[in-house]
Structure formats: structure tokens, C-alpha cells
PDB file of C-alpha atoms in Angstrom:
ATOM      1  CA  MET A   1      -5.253 -24.128   1.817  1.00 59.00           C
ATOM      2  CA  ALA A   2      -8.909 -25.200   1.443  1.00 54.00           C
ATOM      3  CA  THR A   3     -11.081 -22.357   2.216  1.00 65.00           C
ATOM      4  CA  SER A   4     -14.669 -22.230   2.882  1.00 74.00           C
ATOM      5  CA  ILE A   5     -16.927 -19.463   1.623  1.00 82.00           C
ATOM      6  CA  TRP A   6     -17.704 -18.563   5.162  1.00 79.00           C
ATOM      7  CA  PHE A   7     -13.855 -17.732   5.801  1.00 82.00           C
ATOM      8  CA  TRP A   8     -14.201 -15.151   3.021  1.00 86.00           C
ATOM      9  CA  VAL A   9     -17.504 -13.730   4.348  1.00 86.00           C
ATOM     10  CA  GLY A  10     -16.356 -13.743   8.096  1.00 86.00           C
ATOM     11  CA  PHE A  11     -12.868 -11.954   7.294  1.00 87.00           C
ATOM     12  CA  ASN A  12     -14.636  -9.201   5.108  1.00 86.00           C
ATOM     13  CA  ALA A  13     -17.383  -8.744   7.802  1.00 89.00           C
ATOM     14  CA  PHE A  14     -14.338  -8.189  10.338  1.00 86.00           C
ATOM     15  CA  VAL A  15     -12.624  -5.683   8.143  1.00 85.00           C
ATOM     16  CA  LEU A  16     -15.841  -3.747   7.680  1.00 84.00           C
ATOM     17  CA  LEU A  17     -16.360  -3.785  11.250  1.00 85.00           C
ATOM     18  CA  MET A  18     -12.954  -2.525  11.998  1.00 81.00           C
ATOM     19  CA  LEU A  19     -13.372   0.214   9.358  1.00 78.00           C
ATOM     20  CA  ALA A  20     -16.723   1.300  10.748  1.00 78.00           C
ATOM     21  CA  LEU A  21     -15.211   1.346  14.252  1.00 76.00           C
ATOM     22  CA  ASP A  22     -12.260   3.453  12.730  1.00 69.00           C
ATOM     23  CA  LEU A  23     -14.226   6.000  11.082  1.00 63.00           C
ATOM     24  CA  GLY A  24     -17.519   6.067  13.114  1.00 61.00           C
ATOM     25  CA  VAL A  25     -15.892   5.937  16.627  1.00 61.00           C
ATOM     26  CA  PHE A  26     -12.242   6.618  16.847  1.00 60.00           C
ATOM     27  CA  HIS A  27     -12.244   9.259  14.001  1.00 62.00           C
ATOM     28  CA  ARG A  28     -15.638  10.472  14.074  1.00 63.00           C
ATOM     29  CA  ARG A  29     -14.508  14.006  14.431  1.00 69.00           C
ATOM     30  CA  ALA A  30     -11.652  15.215  12.067  1.00 67.00           C
ATOM     31  CA  HIS A  31      -8.404  15.838  14.061  1.00 67.00           C
ATOM     32  CA  GLU A  32      -4.583  15.883  13.365  1.00 72.00           C
ATOM     33  CA  VAL A  33      -3.227  12.314  13.889  1.00 75.00           C
ATOM     34  CA  LYS A  34      -0.241  12.927  16.103  1.00 78.00           C
ATOM     35  CA  LEU A  35       2.872  10.597  16.392  1.00 77.00           C
ATOM     36  CA  LYS A  36       1.538   8.705  19.663  1.00 83.00           C
ATOM     37  CA  GLU A  37      -1.851   7.956  18.104  1.00 82.00           C
ATOM     38  CA  ALA A  38      -0.178   6.794  14.848  1.00 83.00           C
ATOM     39  CA  ALA A  39       2.234   4.548  16.829  1.00 86.00           C
ATOM     40  CA  ALA A  40      -0.629   3.181  18.777  1.00 86.00           C
ATOM     41  CA  TRP A  41      -2.718   2.161  15.826  1.00 85.00           C
ATOM     42  CA  SER A  42       0.142   0.792  14.045  1.00 87.00           C
ATOM     43  CA  ALA A  43       0.776  -1.493  16.953  1.00 90.00           C
ATOM     44  CA  VAL A  44      -2.827  -2.546  16.802  1.00 89.00           C
ATOM     45  CA  TRP A  45      -2.875  -3.454  13.102  1.00 89.00           C
ATOM     46  CA  VAL A  46       0.334  -5.304  13.320  1.00 92.00           C
ATOM     47  CA  THR A  47      -0.840  -7.258  16.487  1.00 93.00           C
ATOM     48  CA  VAL A  48      -4.110  -7.988  14.579  1.00 92.00           C
ATOM     49  CA  ALA A  49      -2.223  -9.209  11.630  1.00 93.00           C
ATOM     50  CA  MET A  50       0.131 -11.422  13.714  1.00 95.00           C
ATOM     51  CA  LEU A  51      -2.761 -12.990  15.370  1.00 95.00           C
ATOM     52  CA  PHE A  52      -4.364 -13.748  12.130  1.00 94.00           C
ATOM     53  CA  ASN A  53      -1.169 -15.318  11.151  1.00 95.00           C
ATOM     54  CA  LEU A  54      -1.130 -17.421  14.134  1.00 95.00           C
ATOM     55  CA  ALA A  55      -4.540 -18.587  13.420  1.00 92.00           C
ATOM     56  CA  VAL A  56      -3.528 -19.543   9.856  1.00 92.00           C
ATOM     57  CA  TYR A  57      -0.584 -21.420  11.243  1.00 92.00           C
ATOM     58  CA  VAL A  58      -2.847 -23.422  13.629  1.00 92.00           C
ATOM     59  CA  TYR A  59      -5.437 -24.053  11.412  1.00 89.00           C
ATOM     60  CA  ALA A  60      -3.835 -24.607   8.037  1.00 88.00           C
ATOM     61  CA  GLY A  61      -0.180 -25.547   9.216  1.00 90.00           C
ATOM     62  CA  PRO A  62       3.404 -24.089   8.993  1.00 91.00           C
ATOM     63  CA  GLN A  63       3.552 -23.767   5.260  1.00 92.00           C
ATOM     64  CA  ALA A  64       0.526 -21.396   5.079  1.00 92.00           C
ATOM     65  CA  GLY A  65       1.505 -19.444   8.190  1.00 92.00           C
ATOM     66  CA  LEU A  66       5.027 -18.819   6.479  1.00 93.00           C
ATOM     67  CA  GLU A  67       3.412 -17.999   3.103  1.00 92.00           C
ATOM     68  CA  PHE A  68       1.186 -15.383   4.886  1.00 93.00           C
ATOM     69  CA  LEU A  69       3.955 -13.889   6.902  1.00 93.00           C
ATOM     70  CA  THR A  70       6.180 -13.492   3.850  1.00 92.00           C
ATOM     71  CA  GLY A  71       3.398 -12.140   1.715  1.00 90.00           C
ATOM     72  CA  TYR A  72       2.568  -9.507   4.581  1.00 91.00           C
ATOM     73  CA  LEU A  73       6.276  -8.473   4.931  1.00 90.00           C
ATOM     74  CA  VAL A  74       6.537  -7.967   1.221  1.00 88.00           C
ATOM     75  CA  GLU A  75       3.195  -5.838   1.181  1.00 86.00           C
ATOM     76  CA  LYS A  76       4.239  -3.895   4.216  1.00 86.00           C
ATOM     77  CA  SER A  77       7.413  -3.114   2.851  1.00 84.00           C
ATOM     78  CA  LEU A  78       6.354  -1.933  -0.623  1.00 82.00           C
ATOM     79  CA  ALA A  79       3.778   0.262   1.123  1.00 79.00           C
ATOM     80  CA  VAL A  80       6.573   2.586   2.463  1.00 77.00           C
ATOM     81  CA  ASP A  81       7.425   3.704  -1.133  1.00 74.00           C
ATOM     82  CA  ASN A  82       3.740   4.460  -1.413  1.00 78.00           C
ATOM     83  CA  ILE A  83       3.946   6.672   1.779  1.00 81.00           C
ATOM     84  CA  PHE A  84       6.463   8.818   0.062  1.00 78.00           C
ATOM     85  CA  VAL A  85       4.070   9.528  -2.904  1.00 81.00           C
ATOM     86  CA  ILE A  86       1.154  10.240  -0.707  1.00 85.00           C
ATOM     87  CA  ALA A  87       3.324  12.851   1.177  1.00 83.00           C
ATOM     88  CA  LEU A  88       4.252  14.689  -2.018  1.00 83.00           C
ATOM     89  CA  ILE A  89       0.428  14.844  -2.958  1.00 87.00           C
ATOM     90  CA  PHE A  90      -0.500  16.079   0.394  1.00 87.00           C
ATOM     91  CA  SER A  91       2.024  18.531   0.282  1.00 84.00           C
ATOM     92  CA  TYR A  92       1.445  19.820  -3.108  1.00 85.00           C
ATOM     93  CA  PHE A  93      -2.253  20.276  -2.515  1.00 87.00           C
ATOM     94  CA  ALA A  94      -1.523  21.806   1.064  1.00 87.00           C
ATOM     95  CA  VAL A  95      -4.200  19.249   2.487  1.00 88.00           C
ATOM     96  CA  PRO A  96      -4.837  20.354   6.089  1.00 87.00           C
ATOM     97  CA  SER A  97      -3.461  17.538   8.521  1.00 84.00           C
ATOM     98  CA  ILE A  98      -6.867  17.228  10.193  1.00 87.00           C
ATOM     99  CA  TYR A  99      -8.434  16.075   6.689  1.00 87.00           C
ATOM    100  CA  GLN A 100      -5.492  13.719   5.741  1.00 87.00           C
ATOM    101  CA  HIS A 101      -6.913  10.763   7.660  1.00 83.00           C
ATOM    102  CA  ARG A 102     -10.385  11.082   5.881  1.00 84.00           C
ATOM    103  CA  VAL A 103      -8.656  10.863   2.587  1.00 88.00           C
ATOM    104  CA  LEU A 104      -6.651   7.986   3.442  1.00 86.00           C
ATOM    105  CA  PHE A 105      -9.592   6.175   4.793  1.00 83.00           C
ATOM    106  CA  TRP A 106     -11.834   6.328   1.683  1.00 87.00           C
ATOM    107  CA  GLY A 107      -8.506   5.998  -0.463  1.00 86.00           C
ATOM    108  CA  ILE A 108      -7.803   2.594   1.344  1.00 82.00           C
ATOM    109  CA  LEU A 109     -11.503   1.491   1.150  1.00 83.00           C
ATOM    110  CA  GLY A 110     -11.270   1.830  -2.632  1.00 86.00           C
ATOM    111  CA  ALA A 111      -7.945   0.104  -2.616  1.00 84.00           C
ATOM    112  CA  LEU A 112      -9.301  -2.897  -0.951  1.00 84.00           C
ATOM    113  CA  VAL A 113     -11.957  -3.194  -3.691  1.00 85.00           C
ATOM    114  CA  MET A 114      -9.438  -2.581  -6.494  1.00 85.00           C
ATOM    115  CA  ARG A 115      -6.964  -5.212  -5.087  1.00 84.00           C
ATOM    116  CA  GLY A 116      -9.761  -7.720  -4.498  1.00 85.00           C
ATOM    117  CA  ALA A 117     -10.545  -7.435  -8.152  1.00 88.00           C
ATOM    118  CA  PHE A 118      -6.701  -7.707  -9.155  1.00 86.00           C
ATOM    119  CA  ILE A 119      -6.245 -10.859  -7.084  1.00 88.00           C
ATOM    120  CA  GLY A 120      -9.381 -12.496  -8.210  1.00 87.00           C
ATOM    121  CA  ALA A 121      -8.231 -11.846 -11.878  1.00 88.00           C
ATOM    122  CA  GLY A 122      -4.765 -13.050 -11.175  1.00 87.00           C
ATOM    123  CA  ALA A 123      -5.782 -16.065  -9.377  1.00 86.00           C
ATOM    124  CA  TYR A 124      -8.133 -16.966 -12.300  1.00 88.00           C
ATOM    125  CA  ALA A 125      -5.566 -16.308 -14.819  1.00 89.00           C
ATOM    126  CA  LEU A 126      -2.870 -18.424 -12.961  1.00 86.00           C
ATOM    127  CA  GLU A 127      -5.209 -21.252 -12.539  1.00 86.00           C
ATOM    128  CA  ARG A 128      -6.197 -21.246 -16.389  1.00 88.00           C
ATOM    129  CA  TRP A 129      -2.791 -20.354 -18.063  1.00 89.00           C
ATOM    130  CA  HIS A 130       0.467 -21.340 -16.447  1.00 86.00           C
ATOM    131  CA  TRP A 131       2.528 -19.073 -18.730  1.00 88.00           C
ATOM    132  CA  VAL A 132       1.017 -16.000 -16.794  1.00 87.00           C
ATOM    133  CA  ILE A 133       3.520 -16.751 -13.990  1.00 88.00           C
ATOM    134  CA  TYR A 134       6.349 -15.723 -16.561  1.00 89.00           C
ATOM    135  CA  VAL A 135       4.572 -12.716 -17.371  1.00 89.00           C
ATOM    136  CA  PHE A 136       4.229 -11.923 -13.580  1.00 87.00           C
ATOM    137  CA  GLY A 137       7.930 -12.699 -12.992  1.00 88.00           C
ATOM    138  CA  GLY A 138       9.021 -10.476 -15.924  1.00 89.00           C
ATOM    139  CA  ILE A 139       7.174  -7.553 -14.735  1.00 85.00           C
ATOM    140  CA  LEU A 140       8.742  -7.859 -11.257  1.00 86.00           C
ATOM    141  CA  LEU A 141      12.101  -8.208 -12.659  1.00 89.00           C
ATOM    142  CA  LEU A 142      11.814  -5.277 -14.935  1.00 88.00           C
ATOM    143  CA  THR A 143      10.267  -2.967 -12.212  1.00 84.00           C
ATOM    144  CA  GLY A 144      13.103  -4.050  -9.559  1.00 86.00           C
ATOM    145  CA  ILE A 145      15.770  -3.121 -12.162  1.00 89.00           C
ATOM    146  CA  LYS A 146      13.952   0.159 -13.073  1.00 84.00           C
ATOM    147  CA  MET A 147      13.686   0.966  -9.267  1.00 80.00           C
ATOM    148  CA  ALA A 148      17.251   0.420  -8.664  1.00 82.00           C
ATOM    149  CA  VAL A 149      18.481   2.853 -11.576  1.00 81.00           C
ATOM    150  CA  ARG A 150      15.775   5.370 -11.361  1.00 72.00           C
ATOM    151  CA  ARG A 151      17.156   8.862 -10.301  1.00 67.00           C
ATOM    152  CA  ASP A 152      15.248  11.512  -8.294  1.00 57.00           C
ATOM    153  CA  GLU A 153      12.939  13.482 -10.474  1.00 56.00           C
ATOM    154  CA  ALA A 154      10.482  16.228  -9.579  1.00 56.00           C
ATOM    155  CA  VAL A 155       6.939  14.933  -9.295  1.00 60.00           C
ATOM    156  CA  ASP A 156       4.850  17.180 -11.891  1.00 63.00           C
ATOM    157  CA  LEU A 157       1.478  16.579 -10.413  1.00 72.00           C
ATOM    158  CA  GLU A 158      -0.005  19.579 -12.382  1.00 71.00           C
ATOM    159  CA  ASN A 159       0.400  17.576 -15.511  1.00 74.00           C
ATOM    160  CA  ASN A 160      -0.616  14.258 -14.017  1.00 77.00           C
ATOM    161  CA  VAL A 161      -3.100  12.525 -16.343  1.00 83.00           C
ATOM    162  CA  VAL A 162      -5.563  12.180 -13.295  1.00 84.00           C
ATOM    163  CA  VAL A 163      -5.440  15.879 -12.534  1.00 84.00           C
ATOM    164  CA  LYS A 164      -5.797  16.957 -16.080  1.00 86.00           C
ATOM    165  CA  THR A 165      -8.647  14.554 -16.735  1.00 88.00           C
ATOM    166  CA  ALA A 166     -10.536  15.502 -13.657  1.00 86.00           C
ATOM    167  CA  ARG A 167     -10.058  19.336 -14.277  1.00 85.00           C
ATOM    168  CA  ARG A 168     -11.464  18.701 -17.818  1.00 86.00           C
ATOM    169  CA  TRP A 169     -14.481  16.719 -16.978  1.00 87.00           C
ATOM    170  CA  LEU A 170     -15.300  17.686 -13.231  1.00 87.00           C
ATOM    171  CA  PRO A 171     -16.619  20.714 -11.946  1.00 88.00           C
ATOM    172  CA  LEU A 172     -14.048  21.638  -9.515  1.00 86.00           C
ATOM    173  CA  SER A 173     -13.880  24.224  -6.522  1.00 86.00           C
ATOM    174  CA  ALA A 174     -10.703  26.075  -5.952  1.00 83.00           C
ATOM    175  CA  ARG A 175     -11.208  25.767  -2.113  1.00 87.00           C
ATOM    176  CA  TYR A 176     -11.510  23.220   0.600  1.00 88.00           C
ATOM    177  CA  ASP A 177     -14.836  22.947   2.303  1.00 86.00           C
ATOM    178  CA  GLY A 178     -14.000  21.315   5.728  1.00 84.00           C
ATOM    179  CA  GLN A 179     -13.512  17.570   4.969  1.00 84.00           C
ATOM    180  CA  LYS A 180     -16.219  17.507   2.416  1.00 87.00           C
ATOM    181  CA  PHE A 181     -15.408  15.912  -0.989  1.00 90.00           C
ATOM    182  CA  TRP A 182     -18.308  17.683  -2.729  1.00 90.00           C
ATOM    183  CA  THR A 183     -19.815  21.231  -1.950  1.00 89.00           C
ATOM    184  CA  VAL A 184     -22.104  23.651  -3.536  1.00 88.00           C
ATOM    185  CA  GLU A 185     -20.891  26.847  -4.998  1.00 86.00           C
ATOM    186  CA  ASN A 186     -23.475  29.389  -6.726  1.00 82.00           C
ATOM    187  CA  GLY A 187     -26.291  26.771  -6.685  1.00 83.00           C
ATOM    188  CA  LYS A 188     -23.982  24.138  -8.520  1.00 88.00           C
ATOM    189  CA  ARG A 189     -22.553  20.934  -7.084  1.00 90.00           C
ATOM    190  CA  VAL A 190     -18.690  20.958  -7.367  1.00 91.00           C
ATOM    191  CA  ALA A 191     -15.980  18.740  -6.302  1.00 91.00           C
ATOM    192  CA  THR A 192     -13.616  20.102  -3.617  1.00 90.00           C
ATOM    193  CA  PRO A 193      -9.747  19.796  -4.097  1.00 89.00           C
ATOM    194  CA  LEU A 194     -10.065  16.908  -1.355  1.00 91.00           C
ATOM    195  CA  PHE A 195     -11.880  14.899  -3.888  1.00 92.00           C
ATOM    196  CA  LEU A 196      -9.007  15.552  -6.368  1.00 91.00           C
ATOM    197  CA  VAL A 197      -6.587  14.244  -3.830  1.00 91.00           C
ATOM    198  CA  LEU A 198      -8.682  11.361  -3.180  1.00 92.00           C
ATOM    199  CA  LEU A 199      -8.541  10.334  -7.062  1.00 91.00           C
ATOM    200  CA  LEU A 200      -4.721  10.772  -7.025  1.00 89.00           C
ATOM    201  CA  VAL A 201      -4.259   8.481  -3.847  1.00 88.00           C
ATOM    202  CA  GLU A 202      -6.624   6.027  -5.551  1.00 89.00           C
ATOM    203  CA  PHE A 203      -4.530   6.058  -8.778  1.00 87.00           C
ATOM    204  CA  THR A 204      -1.213   5.879  -6.812  1.00 83.00           C
ATOM    205  CA  ASP A 205      -2.397   2.472  -5.216  1.00 83.00           C
ATOM    206  CA  LEU A 206      -3.513   1.292  -8.656  1.00 83.00           C
ATOM    207  CA  VAL A 207      -0.167   1.837  -9.998  1.00 79.00           C
ATOM    208  CA  PHE A 208       1.716   0.163  -6.928  1.00 80.00           C
ATOM    209  CA  ALA A 209      -0.775  -2.787  -7.234  1.00 80.00           C
ATOM    210  CA  ILE A 210       0.732  -3.546 -10.589  1.00 77.00           C
ATOM    211  CA  ASP A 211       3.958  -4.422  -8.631  1.00 73.00           C
ATOM    212  CA  SER A 212       2.602  -5.800  -5.313  1.00 78.00           C
ATOM    213  CA  ILE A 213      -0.130  -8.079  -6.628  1.00 83.00           C
ATOM    214  CA  PRO A 214       2.289 -10.120  -8.766  1.00 85.00           C
ATOM    215  CA  ALA A 215       4.908 -10.005  -5.920  1.00 84.00           C
ATOM    216  CA  ILE A 216       2.534 -11.742  -3.573  1.00 85.00           C
ATOM    217  CA  PHE A 217       1.544 -14.501  -6.062  1.00 87.00           C
ATOM    218  CA  ALA A 218       5.429 -15.233  -6.276  1.00 84.00           C
ATOM    219  CA  ILE A 219       5.075 -16.074  -2.515  1.00 87.00           C
ATOM    220  CA  THR A 220       1.712 -18.056  -2.646  1.00 87.00           C
ATOM    221  CA  LYS A 221      -0.763 -18.912  -5.205  1.00 86.00           C
ATOM    222  CA  ASP A 222      -3.628 -19.331  -2.489  1.00 89.00           C
ATOM    223  CA  PRO A 223      -6.048 -16.611  -3.153  1.00 89.00           C
ATOM    224  CA  PHE A 224      -7.334 -16.382   0.463  1.00 90.00           C
ATOM    225  CA  LEU A 225      -3.850 -15.871   1.793  1.00 92.00           C
ATOM    226  CA  VAL A 226      -2.826 -13.452  -1.160  1.00 91.00           C
ATOM    227  CA  TYR A 227      -5.886 -11.323  -0.359  1.00 91.00           C
ATOM    228  CA  THR A 228      -5.772 -11.352   3.463  1.00 92.00           C
ATOM    229  CA  SER A 229      -2.138 -10.391   3.650  1.00 91.00           C
ATOM    230  CA  ASN A 230      -2.744  -7.560   1.176  1.00 89.00           C
ATOM    231  CA  VAL A 231      -5.722  -6.322   3.191  1.00 89.00           C
ATOM    232  CA  PHE A 232      -3.689  -6.356   6.512  1.00 91.00           C
ATOM    233  CA  ALA A 233      -0.954  -4.498   4.856  1.00 88.00           C
ATOM    234  CA  ILE A 234      -3.421  -1.913   3.366  1.00 86.00           C
ATOM    235  CA  LEU A 235      -5.381  -1.606   6.743  1.00 85.00           C
ATOM    236  CA  GLY A 236      -2.162  -0.427   8.564  1.00 83.00           C
ATOM    237  CA  LEU A 237      -1.079   2.003   5.808  1.00 83.00           C
ATOM    238  CA  ARG A 238      -3.010   4.921   7.257  1.00 80.00           C
ATOM    239  CA  SER A 239      -1.354   4.811  10.723  1.00 83.00           C
ATOM    240  CA  MET A 240       2.065   3.881   9.002  1.00 84.00           C
ATOM    241  CA  TYR A 241       1.783   7.006   6.970  1.00 83.00           C
ATOM    242  CA  PHE A 242       1.490   9.305   9.988  1.00 81.00           C
ATOM    243  CA  LEU A 243       4.101   7.488  11.852  1.00 79.00           C
ATOM    244  CA  LEU A 244       6.633   7.414   8.999  1.00 79.00           C
ATOM    245  CA  ALA A 245       5.674  10.536   6.646  1.00 72.00           C
ATOM    246  CA  GLY A 246       8.129  12.683   8.548  1.00 66.00           C
ATOM    247  CA  VAL A 247      11.070  10.361   8.466  1.00 69.00           C
ATOM    248  CA  VAL A 248      10.484   8.413   5.253  1.00 70.00           C
ATOM    249  CA  HIS A 249      13.083  10.866   3.560  1.00 70.00           C
ATOM    250  CA  LYS A 250      15.851   9.049   5.746  1.00 75.00           C
ATOM    251  CA  PHE A 251      15.373   5.883   4.022  1.00 79.00           C
ATOM    252  CA  VAL A 252      17.862   6.544   1.361  1.00 79.00           C
ATOM    253  CA  TYR A 253      18.656   2.916   0.702  1.00 84.00           C
ATOM    254  CA  LEU A 254      15.224   1.483   1.002  1.00 83.00           C
ATOM    255  CA  LYS A 255      14.645   1.643  -2.726  1.00 83.00           C
ATOM    256  CA  TYR A 256      17.687  -0.703  -3.341  1.00 88.00           C
ATOM    257  CA  GLY A 257      16.365  -2.953  -0.827  1.00 87.00           C
ATOM    258  CA  LEU A 258      12.890  -3.001  -2.476  1.00 86.00           C
ATOM    259  CA  SER A 259      14.345  -3.203  -5.939  1.00 88.00           C
ATOM    260  CA  MET A 260      16.404  -6.410  -4.885  1.00 90.00           C
ATOM    261  CA  VAL A 261      13.378  -7.967  -3.345  1.00 89.00           C
ATOM    262  CA  LEU A 262      11.346  -7.452  -6.669  1.00 88.00           C
ATOM    263  CA  VAL A 263      14.139  -8.930  -8.651  1.00 90.00           C
ATOM    264  CA  PHE A 264      14.339 -11.892  -6.216  1.00 90.00           C
ATOM    265  CA  VAL A 265      10.587 -12.602  -6.322  1.00 88.00           C
ATOM    266  CA  GLY A 266      10.510 -11.904 -10.149  1.00 88.00           C
ATOM    267  CA  GLY A 267      13.448 -14.399 -10.678  1.00 89.00           C
ATOM    268  CA  LYS A 268      11.675 -16.720  -8.527  1.00 87.00           C
ATOM    269  CA  MET A 269       8.690 -16.803 -10.590  1.00 86.00           C
ATOM    270  CA  LEU A 270      10.742 -17.204 -13.905  1.00 89.00           C
ATOM    271  CA  LEU A 271      12.601 -20.161 -12.490  1.00 86.00           C
ATOM    272  CA  LEU A 272       9.536 -21.925 -10.916  1.00 81.00           C
ATOM    273  CA  ASP A 273       9.703 -24.990 -12.995  1.00 80.00           C
ATOM    274  CA  VAL A 274      13.579 -25.295 -12.625  1.00 82.00           C
ATOM    275  CA  VAL A 275      14.198 -24.183  -9.002  1.00 82.00           C
ATOM    276  CA  LYS A 276      11.959 -24.604  -6.016  1.00 83.00           C
ATOM    277  CA  VAL A 277      12.725 -21.982  -3.414  1.00 82.00           C
ATOM    278  CA  PRO A 278      11.278 -23.052   0.186  1.00 86.00           C
ATOM    279  CA  THR A 279       9.128 -20.190   1.559  1.00 85.00           C
ATOM    280  CA  ALA A 280      11.364 -20.062   4.726  1.00 88.00           C
ATOM    281  CA  VAL A 281      14.276 -19.028   2.489  1.00 88.00           C
ATOM    282  CA  SER A 282      12.000 -16.577   0.825  1.00 87.00           C
ATOM    283  CA  LEU A 283      11.101 -15.144   3.961  1.00 87.00           C
ATOM    284  CA  ALA A 284      14.824 -15.015   5.173  1.00 91.00           C
ATOM    285  CA  VAL A 285      16.034 -13.281   1.996  1.00 90.00           C
ATOM    286  CA  ILE A 286      13.240 -10.667   2.094  1.00 89.00           C
ATOM    287  CA  ALA A 287      13.525  -9.894   5.678  1.00 89.00           C
ATOM    288  CA  THR A 288      17.415  -9.615   5.243  1.00 92.00           C
ATOM    289  CA  LEU A 289      17.242  -7.188   2.253  1.00 90.00           C
ATOM    290  CA  ILE A 290      14.467  -4.921   3.885  1.00 88.00           C
ATOM    291  CA  GLY A 291      16.100  -4.900   7.293  1.00 88.00           C
ATOM    292  CA  GLY A 292      19.381  -4.505   5.763  1.00 91.00           C
ATOM    293  CA  SER A 293      18.578  -1.477   3.611  1.00 88.00           C
ATOM    294  CA  ILE A 294      16.493   0.171   6.607  1.00 86.00           C
ATOM    295  CA  ALA A 295      19.516  -0.299   9.031  1.00 88.00           C
ATOM    296  CA  ALA A 296      21.973   1.134   6.566  1.00 89.00           C
ATOM    297  CA  SER A 297      19.787   4.049   5.821  1.00 85.00           C
ATOM    298  CA  LEU A 298      19.535   4.896   9.562  1.00 82.00           C
ATOM    299  CA  TRP A 299      23.203   4.351  10.099  1.00 86.00           C
ATOM    300  CA  THR A 300      23.907   6.778   7.379  1.00 83.00           C
ATOM    301  CA  ALA A 301      21.354   9.476   8.622  1.00 73.00           C
ATOM    302  CA  ARG A 302      22.908   9.159  12.117  1.00 76.00           C
ATOM    303  CA  GLY A 303      26.257   9.499  10.713  1.00 72.00           C
ATOM    304  CA  ARG A 304      25.339  12.751   8.983  1.00 70.00           C
ATOM    305  CA  ALA A 305      23.518  14.046  12.009  1.00 66.00           C
ATOM    306  CA  ALA A 306      26.468  13.470  13.993  1.00 68.00           C
ATOM    307  CA  GLN A 307      28.712  15.515  11.496  1.00 70.00           C
ATOM    308  CA  GLY A 308      26.047  18.201  11.420  1.00 63.00           C
ATOM    309  CA  ALA A 309      25.322  17.649   7.743  1.00 51.00           C
ATOM    310  CA  THR A 310      22.216  17.949   6.039  1.00 51.00           C
ATOM    311  CA  PRO A 311      20.533  14.551   5.569  1.00 51.00           C
ATOM    312  CA  ALA A 312      20.648  13.352   1.808  1.00 48.00           C
ATOM    313  CA  PRO A 313      17.295  13.444   0.042  1.00 49.00           C
ATOM    314  CA  ALA A 314      15.386  10.281  -0.282  1.00 47.00           C
ATOM    315  CA  VAL A 315      16.132   8.261  -3.329  1.00 44.00           C
ATOM    316  CA  HIS A 316      12.746   7.202  -4.912  1.00 45.00           C
TER     317      HIS A 316
END
């Protein structure tokens, strides 16, 4: 897909405009995001992404349209696992619900910058060295296998490298000061616990980007499609968090669906020079794996509820 520099400028201007409206108008005052509001915003972001997908389809053709849609589905699905970790962070630090949106807003803004840099580096490496595709494929294959066999473990945030480093080098307050990331105590400027939570959210996305960026390059090598599908998935992460945070524990089989997706796209990369898998086939396989794992999870949860049993904990 031949992309003019003005496509990049226009798309990023649109993203910045949407973010400005989000924080400056719709969330100017801190408030708890309720289920109805989260559902409405989720519908808005998905609709905008699909309209953009339609524009890609019309302007660049069916192949580019399929590649964007497949990449968007992969990124959106992997984001669900990210939601689980963010929920743990918010719970551990007892972040008031009215300030969670602010953390996610600035966290996602940082994620856009980081992922943009990752995508640029990945596109450059793939263009310059063909063997990098096999490195990406190997990373995805090993990550998928590791995800499938991983057992539940308590997340020890107290000994997390980000938390330990921040507490060693940053002046930290022990109390929240509204929605401020920095405050003043005894005449000294200090970071609030909300800033520490923001650092953890940024670090979490950095870790997830190591999986998601190679995964999208397995679908398409077009930097513009890789970038835009990533951005739309990330923009919808905040509303998806507030929509799913309370029920994500019910998706007990989702990790197996995600692991199979990673193994599939990793294998696709490793066999790139041997077998050419059409994008339409990739989309069908990924949609079936993700949809099947979610359906199986909800069916199991419904069966347990009908029997009066306590739902099984999420397997992440």
C-alpha cells in the first residue's frame, strides 16, 4: 500500500484530536466510568475503526482491507490479557475508580509513542534483513507455548522491578492527591502513588508490545497498516477495560485461544518462504480461535452459575 506522508500526518492529527476531545471535553472532570458509558465508547471506537477499515478497502483494495481487519482483531484480542494485568495493578494500589480513566489516558498516550517507535524499528529491520522475520516468528511461537502451559501465579507487584526502581530513585508520597501525578509535601515536589501506577501501566504495555508487534507483522508488512491497526486497538483499550474488567475472570479459556493464535502467526512467519497463507484464511483461523475460546469460557461460566458453583478463577 503506497502511503503518502500526508496519510500519516492526517491520521495522527485525527488521533490527537480524538484524544483532546476525550480528555478535554468528555472527561474534563474526573468521574467513575460506568458500564453504560464504557459500552457507548467501545461502540464508538469499534465503529470508527471499521469505517477506517472500509476506507482502506475502497482506497487500497480488498487485500489491504483484510490485512487491517486481521491485524486489528489480533491486537484487540491480545489487549484483553492486558486488561487483566491492569485490573490487578489498580486493585493492588487501591486506585480510586474516578481516577482510573486518567491513568489509562496518559498510559495509552505513552503506549502510542512506544509502539510507533517499535513499529518503525521493526519495519526497518524487516526491510533490511529478511532473517528478522524468523526471529519474530520464533518469539511468537515460544510466547504462545509459554502462555498455554503457564499456571496461575500471584502477581508480586511489591517486588516488581519498576516499583523497586521508582521507590529507590523517585521521591514518592504515600497518599493520593486527587488526580495529580505530582504533589508538594513539606515544600518538596514528590510523585503520588498514581504516578507509580502510571509507570506500571506503561511497563505492562511495553511487555505486551513484544508479543503484539511481531504478531501484526505476521499479518502485513505495510507500516501504515501495522501502525493504524495498533492505534485503533489501543484507543479502544480504555473503554474496553471499564467494560470487561469486572467479567474478564470468566474468560477461563481465552489464554488458550490467544496462545494458539500466537503459535499460528509464529508458524506462519517461520514457514513464510515455504507456505503462503492467504490473509482471508488467517482472518478465519484467528476469528475462530478467539471466538471459540470466548464462547467456551462463557458456556462454562453459565454452566457453573446454573449449578450454583463459584466461577473458576481466570487462567492467565
